[in-house]
Structures are given as structure tokens and as C-alpha cells.
Coordinates of C-alpha atoms in Angstrom, one line a residue:
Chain A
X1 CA 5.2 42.4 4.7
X2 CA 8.3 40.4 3.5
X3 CA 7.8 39.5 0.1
X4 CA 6.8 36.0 -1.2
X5 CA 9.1 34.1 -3.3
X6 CA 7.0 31.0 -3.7
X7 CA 4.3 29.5 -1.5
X8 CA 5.2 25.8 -0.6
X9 CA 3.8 25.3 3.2
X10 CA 2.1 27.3 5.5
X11 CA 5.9 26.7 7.8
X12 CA 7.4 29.1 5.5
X13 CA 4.9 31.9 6.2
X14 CA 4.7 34.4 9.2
X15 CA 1.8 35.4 11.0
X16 CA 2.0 39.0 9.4
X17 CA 2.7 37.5 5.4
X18 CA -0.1 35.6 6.6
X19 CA -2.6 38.6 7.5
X20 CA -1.2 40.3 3.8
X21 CA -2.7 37.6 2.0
X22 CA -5.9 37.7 3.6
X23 CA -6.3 41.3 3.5
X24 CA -4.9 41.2 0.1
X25 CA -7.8 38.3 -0.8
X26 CA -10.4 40.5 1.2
X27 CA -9.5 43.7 -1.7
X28 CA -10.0 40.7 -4.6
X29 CA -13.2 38.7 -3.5
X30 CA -15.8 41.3 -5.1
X31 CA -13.8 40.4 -8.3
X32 CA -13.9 37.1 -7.3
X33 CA -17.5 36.6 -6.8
X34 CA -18.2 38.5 -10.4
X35 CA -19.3 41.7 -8.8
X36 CA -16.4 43.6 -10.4
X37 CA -15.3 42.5 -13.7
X38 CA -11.8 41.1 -14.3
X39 CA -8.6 43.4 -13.9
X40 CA -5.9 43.6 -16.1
X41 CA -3.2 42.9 -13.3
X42 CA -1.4 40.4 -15.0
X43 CA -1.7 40.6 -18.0
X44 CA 1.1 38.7 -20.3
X45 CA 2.0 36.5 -17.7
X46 CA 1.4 32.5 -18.4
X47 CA 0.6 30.6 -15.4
X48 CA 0.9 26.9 -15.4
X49 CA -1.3 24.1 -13.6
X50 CA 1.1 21.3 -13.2
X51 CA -1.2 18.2 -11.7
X52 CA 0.1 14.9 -11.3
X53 CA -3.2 14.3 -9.1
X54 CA -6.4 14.2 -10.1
X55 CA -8.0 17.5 -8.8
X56 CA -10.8 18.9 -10.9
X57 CA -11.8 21.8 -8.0
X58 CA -8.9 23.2 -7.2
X59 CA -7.5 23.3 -10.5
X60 CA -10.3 25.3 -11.8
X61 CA -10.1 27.4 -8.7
X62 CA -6.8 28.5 -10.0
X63 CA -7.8 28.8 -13.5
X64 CA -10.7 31.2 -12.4
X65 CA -8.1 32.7 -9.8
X66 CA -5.3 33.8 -12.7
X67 CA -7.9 34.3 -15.8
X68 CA -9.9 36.7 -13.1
X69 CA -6.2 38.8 -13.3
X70 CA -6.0 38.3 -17.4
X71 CA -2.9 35.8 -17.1
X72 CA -2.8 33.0 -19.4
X73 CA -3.0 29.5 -18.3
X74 CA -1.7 26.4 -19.3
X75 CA -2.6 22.6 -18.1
X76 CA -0.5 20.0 -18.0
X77 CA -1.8 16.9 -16.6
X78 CA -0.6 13.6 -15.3
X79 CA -2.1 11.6 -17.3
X80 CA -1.6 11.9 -21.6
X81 CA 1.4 13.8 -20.7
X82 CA 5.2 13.3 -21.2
X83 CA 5.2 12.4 -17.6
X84 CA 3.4 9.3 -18.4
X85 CA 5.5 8.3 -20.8
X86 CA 8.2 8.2 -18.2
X87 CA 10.0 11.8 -18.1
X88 CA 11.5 12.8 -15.4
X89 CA 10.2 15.7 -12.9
X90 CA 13.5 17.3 -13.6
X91 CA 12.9 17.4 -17.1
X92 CA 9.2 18.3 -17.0
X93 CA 10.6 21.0 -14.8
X94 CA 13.1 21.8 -17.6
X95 CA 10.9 21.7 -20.1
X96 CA 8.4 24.5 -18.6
X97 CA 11.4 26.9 -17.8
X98 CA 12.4 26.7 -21.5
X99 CA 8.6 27.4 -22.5
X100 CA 9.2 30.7 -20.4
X101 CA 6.4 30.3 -17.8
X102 CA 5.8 32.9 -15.1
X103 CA 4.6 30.5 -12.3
X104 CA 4.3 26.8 -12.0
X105 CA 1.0 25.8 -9.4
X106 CA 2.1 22.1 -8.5
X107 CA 0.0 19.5 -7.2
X108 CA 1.0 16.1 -6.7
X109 CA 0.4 12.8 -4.6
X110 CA 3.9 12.7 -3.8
X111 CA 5.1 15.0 -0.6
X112 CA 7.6 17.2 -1.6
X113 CA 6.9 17.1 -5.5
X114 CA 6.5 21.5 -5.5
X115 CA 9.6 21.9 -3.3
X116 CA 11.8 20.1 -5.6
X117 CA 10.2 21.8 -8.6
X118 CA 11.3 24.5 -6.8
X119 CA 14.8 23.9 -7.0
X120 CA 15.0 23.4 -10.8
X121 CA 13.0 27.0 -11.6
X122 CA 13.4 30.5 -10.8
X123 CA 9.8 31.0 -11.2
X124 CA 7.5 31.3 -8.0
X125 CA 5.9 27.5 -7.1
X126 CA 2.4 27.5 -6.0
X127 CA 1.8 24.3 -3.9
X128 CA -1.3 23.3 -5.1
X129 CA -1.8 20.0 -2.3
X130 CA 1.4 17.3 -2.3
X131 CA 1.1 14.6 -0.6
X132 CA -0.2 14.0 3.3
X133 CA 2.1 17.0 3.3
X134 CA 0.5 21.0 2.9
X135 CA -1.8 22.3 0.5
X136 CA -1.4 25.9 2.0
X137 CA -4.1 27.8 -0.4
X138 CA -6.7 25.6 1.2
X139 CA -5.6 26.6 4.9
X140 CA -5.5 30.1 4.0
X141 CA -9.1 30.4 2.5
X142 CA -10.1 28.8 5.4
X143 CA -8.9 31.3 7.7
X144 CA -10.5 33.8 5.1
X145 CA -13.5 32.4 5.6
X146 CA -13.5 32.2 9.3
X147 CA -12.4 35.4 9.8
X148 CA -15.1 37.0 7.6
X149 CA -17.4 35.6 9.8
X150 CA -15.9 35.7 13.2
X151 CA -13.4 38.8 12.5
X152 CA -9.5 38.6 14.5
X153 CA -8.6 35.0 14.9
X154 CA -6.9 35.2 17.9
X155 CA -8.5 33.7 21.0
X156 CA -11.1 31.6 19.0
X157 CA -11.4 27.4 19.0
X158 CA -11.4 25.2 16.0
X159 CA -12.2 22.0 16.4
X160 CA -10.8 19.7 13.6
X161 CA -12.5 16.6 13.1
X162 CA -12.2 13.4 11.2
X163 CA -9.0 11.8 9.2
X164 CA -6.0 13.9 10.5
X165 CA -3.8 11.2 9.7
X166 CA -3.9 11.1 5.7
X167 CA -4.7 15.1 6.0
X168 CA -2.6 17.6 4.5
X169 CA -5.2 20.1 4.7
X170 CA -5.5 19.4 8.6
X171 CA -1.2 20.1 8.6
X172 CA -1.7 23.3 6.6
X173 CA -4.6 24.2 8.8
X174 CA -3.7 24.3 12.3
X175 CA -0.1 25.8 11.3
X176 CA -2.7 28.9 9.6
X177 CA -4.6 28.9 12.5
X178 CA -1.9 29.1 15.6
X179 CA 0.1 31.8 13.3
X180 CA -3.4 33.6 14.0
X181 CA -3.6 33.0 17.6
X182 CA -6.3 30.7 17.4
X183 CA -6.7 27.2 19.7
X184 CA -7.6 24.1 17.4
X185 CA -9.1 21.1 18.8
X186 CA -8.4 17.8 17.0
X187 CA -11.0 15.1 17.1
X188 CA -10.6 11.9 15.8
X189 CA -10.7 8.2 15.7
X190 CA -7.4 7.0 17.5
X191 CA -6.4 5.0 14.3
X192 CA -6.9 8.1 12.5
X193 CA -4.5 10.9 14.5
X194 CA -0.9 11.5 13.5
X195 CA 1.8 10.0 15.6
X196 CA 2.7 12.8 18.4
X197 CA -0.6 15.1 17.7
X198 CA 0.6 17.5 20.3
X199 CA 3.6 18.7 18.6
X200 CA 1.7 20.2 16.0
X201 CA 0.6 23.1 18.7
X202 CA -3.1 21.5 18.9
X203 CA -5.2 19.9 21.7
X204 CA -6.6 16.6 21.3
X205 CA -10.0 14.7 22.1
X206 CA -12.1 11.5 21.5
X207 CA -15.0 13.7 22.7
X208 CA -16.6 15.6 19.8
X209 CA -19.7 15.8 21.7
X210 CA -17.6 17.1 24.8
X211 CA -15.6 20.1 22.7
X212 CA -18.8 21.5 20.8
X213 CA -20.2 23.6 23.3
X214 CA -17.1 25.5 23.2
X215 CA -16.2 25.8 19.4
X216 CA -16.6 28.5 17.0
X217 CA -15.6 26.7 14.2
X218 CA -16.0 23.4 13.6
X219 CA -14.3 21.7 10.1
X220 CA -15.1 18.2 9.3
X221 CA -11.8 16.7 7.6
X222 CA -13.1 14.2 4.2
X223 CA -12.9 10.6 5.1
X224 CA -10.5 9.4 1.9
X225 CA -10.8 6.1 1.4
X226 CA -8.7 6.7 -1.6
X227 CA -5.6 7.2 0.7
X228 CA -6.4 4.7 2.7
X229 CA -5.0 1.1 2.0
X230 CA -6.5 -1.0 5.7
X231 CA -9.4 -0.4 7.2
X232 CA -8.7 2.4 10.0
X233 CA -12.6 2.2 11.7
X234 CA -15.5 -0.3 11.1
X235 CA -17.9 1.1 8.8
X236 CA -19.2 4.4 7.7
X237 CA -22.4 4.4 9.7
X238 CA -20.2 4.0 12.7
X239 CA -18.0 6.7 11.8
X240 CA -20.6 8.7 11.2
X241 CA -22.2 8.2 14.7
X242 CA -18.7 9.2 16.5
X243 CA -17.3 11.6 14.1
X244 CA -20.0 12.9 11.9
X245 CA -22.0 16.1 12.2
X246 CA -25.4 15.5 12.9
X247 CA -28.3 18.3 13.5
X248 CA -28.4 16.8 17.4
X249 CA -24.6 17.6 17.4
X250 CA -24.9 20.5 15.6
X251 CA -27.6 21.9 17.7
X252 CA -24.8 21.6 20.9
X253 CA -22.7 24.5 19.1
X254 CA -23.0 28.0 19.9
X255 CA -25.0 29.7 18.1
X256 CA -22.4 32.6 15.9
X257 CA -20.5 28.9 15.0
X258 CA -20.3 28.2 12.0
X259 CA -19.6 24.6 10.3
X260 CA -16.8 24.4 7.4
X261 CA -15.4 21.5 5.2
X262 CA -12.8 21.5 2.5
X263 CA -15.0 19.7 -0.1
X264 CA -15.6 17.5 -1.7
X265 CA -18.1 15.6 1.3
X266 CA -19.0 12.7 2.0
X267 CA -23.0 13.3 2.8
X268 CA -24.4 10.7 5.7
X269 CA -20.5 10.0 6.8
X270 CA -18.5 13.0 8.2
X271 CA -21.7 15.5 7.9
X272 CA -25.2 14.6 7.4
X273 CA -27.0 16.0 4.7
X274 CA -29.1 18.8 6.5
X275 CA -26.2 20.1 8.4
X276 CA -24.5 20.8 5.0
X277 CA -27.5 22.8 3.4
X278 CA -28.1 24.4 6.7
X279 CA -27.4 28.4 7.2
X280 CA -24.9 27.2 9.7
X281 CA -22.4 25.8 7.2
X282 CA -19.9 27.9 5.2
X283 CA -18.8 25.6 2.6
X284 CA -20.4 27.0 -0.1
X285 CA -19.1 30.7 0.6
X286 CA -15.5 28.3 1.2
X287 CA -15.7 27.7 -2.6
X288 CA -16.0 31.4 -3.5
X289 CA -13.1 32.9 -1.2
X290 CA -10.6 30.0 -2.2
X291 CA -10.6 32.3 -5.7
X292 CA -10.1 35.1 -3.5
X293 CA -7.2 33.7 -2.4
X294 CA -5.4 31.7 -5.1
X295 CA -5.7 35.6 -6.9
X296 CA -4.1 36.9 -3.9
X297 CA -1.3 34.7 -4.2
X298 CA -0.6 35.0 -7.5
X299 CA -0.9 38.4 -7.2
X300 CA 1.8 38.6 -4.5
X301 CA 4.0 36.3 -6.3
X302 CA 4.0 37.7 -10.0
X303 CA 3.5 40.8 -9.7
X304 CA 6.9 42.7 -9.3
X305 CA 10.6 41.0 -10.3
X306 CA 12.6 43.7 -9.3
X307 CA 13.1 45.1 -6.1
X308 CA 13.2 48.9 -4.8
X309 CA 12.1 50.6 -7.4
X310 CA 11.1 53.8 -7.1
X311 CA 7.6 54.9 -6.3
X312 CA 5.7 57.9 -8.3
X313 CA 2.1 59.0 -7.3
Chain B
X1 CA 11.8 69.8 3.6
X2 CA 9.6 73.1 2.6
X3 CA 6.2 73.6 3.2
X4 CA 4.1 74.5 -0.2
X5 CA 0.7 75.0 1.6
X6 CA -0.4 75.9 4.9
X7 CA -3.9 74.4 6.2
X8 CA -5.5 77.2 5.4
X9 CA -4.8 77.2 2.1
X10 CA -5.5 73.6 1.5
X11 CA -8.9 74.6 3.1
X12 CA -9.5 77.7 0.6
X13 CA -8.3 75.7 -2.3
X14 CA -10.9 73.2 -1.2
X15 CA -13.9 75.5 -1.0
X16 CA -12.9 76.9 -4.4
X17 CA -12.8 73.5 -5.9
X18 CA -16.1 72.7 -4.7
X19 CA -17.4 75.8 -5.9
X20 CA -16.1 76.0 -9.7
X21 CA -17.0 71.9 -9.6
X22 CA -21.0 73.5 -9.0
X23 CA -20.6 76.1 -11.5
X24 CA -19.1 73.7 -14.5
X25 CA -21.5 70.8 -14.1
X26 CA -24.5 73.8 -13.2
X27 CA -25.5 72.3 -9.3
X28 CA -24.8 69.2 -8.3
X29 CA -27.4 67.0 -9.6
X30 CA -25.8 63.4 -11.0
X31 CA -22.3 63.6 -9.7
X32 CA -20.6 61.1 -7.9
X33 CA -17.3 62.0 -6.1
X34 CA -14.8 59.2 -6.3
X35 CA -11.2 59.4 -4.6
X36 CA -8.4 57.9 -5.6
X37 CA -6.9 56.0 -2.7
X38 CA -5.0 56.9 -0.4
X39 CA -5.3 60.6 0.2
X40 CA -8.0 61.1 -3.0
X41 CA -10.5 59.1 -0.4
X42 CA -10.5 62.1 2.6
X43 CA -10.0 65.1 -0.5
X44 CA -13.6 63.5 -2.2
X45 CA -15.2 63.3 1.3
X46 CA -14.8 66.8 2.1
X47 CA -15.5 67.7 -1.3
X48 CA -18.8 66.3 -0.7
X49 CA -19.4 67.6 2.7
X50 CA -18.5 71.7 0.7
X51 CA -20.9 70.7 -1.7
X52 CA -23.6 69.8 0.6
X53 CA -22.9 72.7 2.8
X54 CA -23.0 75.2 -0.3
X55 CA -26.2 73.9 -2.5
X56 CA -27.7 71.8 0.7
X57 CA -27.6 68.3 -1.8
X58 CA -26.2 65.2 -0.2
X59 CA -23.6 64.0 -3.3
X60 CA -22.4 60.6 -3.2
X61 CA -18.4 60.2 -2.2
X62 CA -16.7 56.9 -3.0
X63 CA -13.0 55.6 -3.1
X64 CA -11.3 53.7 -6.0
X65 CA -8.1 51.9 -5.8
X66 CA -6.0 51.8 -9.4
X67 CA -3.4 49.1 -7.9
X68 CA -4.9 46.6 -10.0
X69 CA -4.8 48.7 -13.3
X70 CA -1.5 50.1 -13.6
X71 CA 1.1 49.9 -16.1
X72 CA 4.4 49.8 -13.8
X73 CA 3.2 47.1 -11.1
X74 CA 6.0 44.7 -12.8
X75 CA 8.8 47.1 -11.8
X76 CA 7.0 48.1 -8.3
X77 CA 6.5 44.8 -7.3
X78 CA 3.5 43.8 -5.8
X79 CA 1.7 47.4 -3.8
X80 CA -1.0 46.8 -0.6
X81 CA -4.8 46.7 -2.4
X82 CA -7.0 49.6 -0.9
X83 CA -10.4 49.2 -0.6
X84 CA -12.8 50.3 -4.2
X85 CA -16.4 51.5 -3.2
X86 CA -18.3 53.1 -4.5
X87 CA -21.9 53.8 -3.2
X88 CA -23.9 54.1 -6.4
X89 CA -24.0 53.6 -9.9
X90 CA -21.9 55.4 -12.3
X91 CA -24.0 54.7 -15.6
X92 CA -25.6 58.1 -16.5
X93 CA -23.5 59.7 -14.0
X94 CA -20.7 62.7 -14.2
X95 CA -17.7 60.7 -12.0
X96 CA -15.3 62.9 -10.7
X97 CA -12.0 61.9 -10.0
X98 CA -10.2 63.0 -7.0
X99 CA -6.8 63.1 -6.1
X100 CA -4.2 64.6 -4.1
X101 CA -1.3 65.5 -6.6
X102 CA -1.6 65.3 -10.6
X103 CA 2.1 64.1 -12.0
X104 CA 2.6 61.7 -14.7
X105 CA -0.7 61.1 -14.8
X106 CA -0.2 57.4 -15.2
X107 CA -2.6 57.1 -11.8
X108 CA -5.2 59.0 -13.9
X109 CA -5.2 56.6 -16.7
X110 CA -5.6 53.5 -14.1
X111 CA -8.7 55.1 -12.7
X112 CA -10.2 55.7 -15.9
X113 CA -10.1 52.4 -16.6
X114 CA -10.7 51.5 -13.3
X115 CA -14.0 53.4 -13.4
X116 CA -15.0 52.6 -16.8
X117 CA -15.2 49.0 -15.2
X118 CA -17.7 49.7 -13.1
X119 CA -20.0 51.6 -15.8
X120 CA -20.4 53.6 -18.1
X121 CA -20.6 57.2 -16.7
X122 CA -22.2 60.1 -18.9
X123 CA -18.4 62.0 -18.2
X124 CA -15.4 61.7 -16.1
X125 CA -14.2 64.6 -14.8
X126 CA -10.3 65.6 -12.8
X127 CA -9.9 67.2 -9.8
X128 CA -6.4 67.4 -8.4
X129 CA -5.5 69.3 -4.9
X130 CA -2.2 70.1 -6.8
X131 CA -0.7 69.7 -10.1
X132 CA 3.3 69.5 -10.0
X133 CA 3.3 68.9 -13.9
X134 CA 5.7 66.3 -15.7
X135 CA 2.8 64.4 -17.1
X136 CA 3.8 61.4 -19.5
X137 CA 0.3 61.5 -21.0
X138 CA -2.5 63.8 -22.6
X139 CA -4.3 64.1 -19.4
X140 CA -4.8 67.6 -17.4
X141 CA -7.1 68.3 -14.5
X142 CA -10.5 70.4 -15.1
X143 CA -9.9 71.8 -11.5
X144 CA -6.9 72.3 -9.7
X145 CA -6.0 73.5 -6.3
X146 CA -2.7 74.5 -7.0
X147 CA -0.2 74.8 -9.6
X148 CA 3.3 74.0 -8.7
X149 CA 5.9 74.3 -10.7
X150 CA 7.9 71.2 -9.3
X151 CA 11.8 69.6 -10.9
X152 CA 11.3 65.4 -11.6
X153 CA 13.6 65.5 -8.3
X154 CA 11.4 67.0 -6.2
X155 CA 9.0 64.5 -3.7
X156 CA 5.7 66.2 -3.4
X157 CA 3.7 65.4 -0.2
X158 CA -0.1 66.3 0.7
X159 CA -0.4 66.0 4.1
X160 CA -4.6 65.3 5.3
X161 CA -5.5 65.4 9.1
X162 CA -7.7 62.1 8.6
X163 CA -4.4 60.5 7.5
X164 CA -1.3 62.6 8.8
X165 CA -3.1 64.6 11.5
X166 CA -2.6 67.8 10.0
X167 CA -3.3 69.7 6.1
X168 CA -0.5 70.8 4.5
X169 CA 1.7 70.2 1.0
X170 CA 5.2 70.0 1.4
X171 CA 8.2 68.8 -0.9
X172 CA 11.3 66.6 0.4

């Protein structure tokens, strides 16, 4: 496997860096999941959570994620910070080199935000969700998890449904999921799909009803009102009777499929309530493997900072 | 590249392994065999299978993987995770360690610690298929298959069917 220099979008990754990391996360997850204790692995390094957004979940994921491998971590918020008070990203970005960090995990409204951190630090980026762009750690344990469950990817339908548009995790998540072989389905409102779907490798459908029969996977996308500034469908009850999973709808799936959503949901608009807390849906076990996977990832990118050296039993 | 050790001596060093292991811990009540991955996994195994054939008990073999618990992974970069299982408890238990050749024994200090993580055994015990010397810390084997006096130059290799398709030990 080529070796990871930082982790920005799921574009930079191939399909076998891609399988690394999962297998790498599969070795982690009983440490995880508190079966094993914590490892030393990296100790001494200082990780920093650098969120401009608001994102309590994920940023505890990767606190868990590098305290789980005895680095240190450091927040630094948005708000209360130095970048309220008007500092530049450069010199945030500065100002974390000169602390001597080991790895910066970005995550920022604005697309682009980790790339350009990347540019003013030698220290591996994490992209922790910029933007409508890619929040690749998300797409990754969702792979994880579908592949614990289904086992090789290749061959097998996702359908996608619900706001693709403002999605980054939809972006991040197909590009996962054709490096794996696997067809993806989008299903959504009109108003809600990207301009030119198709060149993002997917198929695409009004017809939720009309792709279930067929799916193994099906991940319902959050509806975000918080990105969205006009109204892009009526009213949640009527998104939730075209695009919300339902026990009627859910009862149209095969029965090994399993239902998955990135969190946090909207109950009674993209999934009803008792298709969330049914044994059907993942998204519980989703939470678990994302630490799986954001210590994979740190593990691959901190651990190591010089190449070919030699190897003694 | 020479060969050190023909399959059949791997296989005689094996069988006497298994027996001076029965003798020094008096049968095999309480052990649990644990590899260290990669070739420690296969040695513990057939350990197991010696030991069952010799005393008629069924002894627990697991595999541990030190990755996570070594001291050089900053200069090595980051090393593929192998799998750590192992099928029972360890508190109360004598753990022996396997593994396929004994040299700095760096590897050996991981899997303490890797082991001492998962309980607290009664007593940790070494086995090593072959001990080339050159160790940077006070740690020597209780059993050993064979001695070989080795230079730092050398590359020792143990070559195991379930891996390589056939036994042997041989130096690059």
C-alpha cells in the first residue's frame, strides 16, 4: 500500500490505500469498542482538532480515536478562538506548526479549508468534513460498516437517498464506494441532486420505491435545513412520504439489507422512528466503527517519518 | 543463501519443545499457547496439536500481534496490523509466548506488554524456534529450538509450510 501523506478526499485515495485502511480499522475496532484496552501506539504525539464548524460527534470520535492510541489532543474551536478575533487561517496555521503539533484534523464550513492548511504544514491534515466538499472518514466507516456486514463490496447496490445536493458525505461516499466496485443508486428530490449527477459514476432515480427491491444498502442522507437558504421541497411530511424510510418501504428491501445513516437524523423526516430502532439499521454499530477508523488513519499517518528503514524481527 | 535447518529438524526441534514445555510446567493443565504473528501463529498451533498428541489434553493456541506496542514504529513507519486472538482468558494462566526467531528481543518486550493487556497471567513463559542472539534487553527464552550463533549482518529466515509451503531456517 502507498503510504498516506495526509487524508483530504476520498479522490486522492486508491482502491487498494482504500482496502489498507479498512483492514487496518478491522485490527483496531476491538480496541475501539473497549474490548482491548488502549495501546501505546502513539504515544508523545499531539494531535490537534481544528473546528471552525460546530461538530460535537465527530470531534469526539477523533478525540476517542487518538486518546484510544495514547496521543495527546488539543481543541481549538471556532468560536472563543484567535480565529474569531479575526486571524488569518495562515496564521492559525502558523501558529500550530510553531506549537510543534503532529497532525492537524480540520473541519470547516468552507470547501477547501484542510487542503489549504495543508499547504502551510508539513504535518499530515486529516479532513474532518469542509464544506459541500468531502468528509472522507465518514465515507470510509461507512464502507467499514457495510462490508462487515455484507463482506467484498464489489458487485453490491447502494442506494443513496435524500439531500445529495448540500452533501459532502454523499461526494465522499460514492467515490468510497465505486473504488470498491460497488453500484450506488441516487434518490432524490430533483431540486435536491447535484448539477450533472451522472458524472460522479452513480445511477439516478425519482423512484425510491422502484430501487428497494434491489438494494443491499440503503443510506438515508440528513435533510439540513441548516445549509439550506430557499425552500428546496414543500414540507417535511411530504418529504418524508417520497424520500423517507418507512416500515412499508422498508419491508420492500431484501432481507440481508441493511439501512445506514450518517447521524445525526431527523426521526419522522428522512427515516421514521421504528425503522431507526429496528435490527435492520446499522447506525448505531456506524458510530462505533467511525473510531475504528479515525484510529486507522491516524495510525497510518503518524506513525513512521522516515522512510526505508530497516526491518528486525 | 544457506540453509540452517532442514524440515526434519524444525519437526524434531518441535517435538522436543513440546516435550520439555510438559515437563517444566508438570502436564499441561492451565497453559495457553499464544504466537506472535506472523510465523509465531502456525509454530503455537502445532505446539498445541504435539501437546495434545503427547498428554491427549486439548491446550488453547492463540495469536498476538505486537505492532501496536513497539518501541521503533516511528522509524518503521507505519507496519500492516495482524489479527490478536486469543481464545481464553489469561488471568490465572501460564501464557507462553511463541515465536519463530529470538534476536533483540524488542518483539518480546511488545508482547509482554501486549499480553499483560489482556490479563493478568499467573507466568509468561518464551519459546523461540531459534535464538540467533544479539539481544538488546534482559530477556532469554525458557525453551529453544536452536541456537545459532548468527553476525548482526546476517538475515535469519524460518520458513513454515502454512506460510512459505515448506519448513526450513535459512540465512540470506
Amino acid at each position: 500500500m502507498k503510504p498516506l501523506s495526509n487524508l483530504i478526499s476520498i479522490e486522492d485515495l486508491d482502491a487498494e490505500q482504500v482496502v489498507g485502511i479498512l483492514d487496518t480499522a478491522e485490527q483496531l475496532l476491538p480496541i475501539a469498542d473497549r474490548r482491548r484496552n488502549s495501546v501505546p501506539t502513539l504515544r508523545g504525539k499531539v494531535v490537534c482538532n481544528l473546528f471552525l464548524e460546530d461538530s460535537t460527534r465527530t470531534r469526539i470520535s477523533f478525540d476517542l480515536a487518538a486518546k484510544r492510541m495514547s496521543a495527546e489532543v488539543i481543541n481549538f474551536s471556532g468560536k472563543g478562538s484567535s480565529v474569531s478575533k479575526g486571524e488569518s487561517f495562515k496564521d492559525t496555521a502558523l501558529t500550530l506548526d510553531a506549537m510543534g503539533v503532529d497532525c492537524v484534523v480540520v473541519r470547516s464550513g468552507s470547501s477547501g479549508a484542510p487542503l489549504q492548511v495543508s499547504r502551510y504544514l508539513e504535518v499530515p491534515i486529516l479532513n474532518a468534513g469542509d464544506g459541500w466538499h468531502q468528509h472522507p472518514t465518514q465515507a470510509l466507516l461507512d464502507v467499514f460498516t457495510m462490508r462487515r456486514h455484507l463482506g467484498d463490496l464489489a458487485g453490491r447496490h447502494v442506494v443513496v437517498c435524500g439531500d445529495v445536493l448540500h452533501s459532502r458525505v454523499a461526494r465522499s461516499e460514492v467515490q468510497a464506494l465505486r473504488l470498491l466496485g460497488a453500484r450506488v443508486t441516487l434518490v432524490a428530490p430533483p431540486t435536491l441532486l447535484p448539477p450533472a449527477p451522472e458524472s460522479w459514476g452513480a445511477e439516478v432515480s425519482g423512484d425510491l420505491d422502484a430501487v428497494l427491491p434491489d438494494a443491499d444498502v440503503v443510506y438515508l442522507l440528513r435533510v439540513q435545513r441548516e445549509r439550506m437558504h430557499r425552500a428546496f421541497f414543500p414540507s417535511s411530511r411530504e418529504y418524508a412520504r417520497f424520500w423517507g424510510l418507512d416500515v412499508d418501504r422498508l419491508a420492500r428491501l431484501p432481507d440481508h439489507a441493511i439501512v445506514m445513516h450518517p447521524g445525526p437524523m431527523n426521526r419522522g423526516v428522512e427515516i421514521t422512528a421504528d425503522v431507526a430502532d429496528s435490527d435492520r439499521s446499522v447506525i448505531i454499530e456506524q458510530v462505533t466503527n467511525g473510531i475504528a477508523i479515525r484510529m486507522a488513519c491516524l495510525y497510518l499517518l503518524l506513525s513512521g517519518d522516515t522512510e526505508g528503514a530497516e526491518v528486525t524481527p | 543463501m544457506t540453509q540452517l535447518l532442514n524440515a526434519d529438524e524444525v519437526s524434531r526441534a518441535l517435538k522436543r519443545l513440546a516435550h520439555e514445555l510438559l515437563e517444566a510446567n508438570h502436564g499441561a493443565d492451565d497453559l495457553v499457547l499464544v504466537g506472535i504473528q506472523t510465523r509465531g501463529v502456525p509454530l503455537a498451533r502445532r505446539l498445541a496439536a504435539l501437546i495434545e498428541e503427547i498428554e491427549g489434553t486439548e491446550v488453547p493456541a492463540g495469536a498476538i500481534d505486537v505492532t501496536l506496542y513497539r518501541d521503533d514504529l516511528t522509524r518503521r513507519g507505519p507496519l500492516p496490523l495482524g489479527e490478536t486472538r486469543v481464545p481464553v482468558s489469561v488471568d490465572g494462566r501460564t501464557v507462553v509466548l511463541v515465536d519463530d526467531v529470538l534476536y533483540t528481543g524488542r518483539t518480546i518486550r511488545a508482547a509482554m506488554e501486549a499480553v499483560l493487556e489482556l490479563g493478568r497471567p499467573a507466568r509468561i513463559r518464551l519459546v523461540a524456534l531459534v535464538d540467533r542472539g544479539h539481544r538488546e534487553l534482559p530477556i532469554r527464552a525458557d525453551h529453544v529450538g536452536k541456537n545459532l550463533p548468527t553476525s548482526v549482518d546476517d538475515r535469519i529466515r524460518v520458513h513454515l509450510e502454512e506460510v512459505d509451503g515448506r519448513d526450513e531456517v535459512v540465512a540470506e
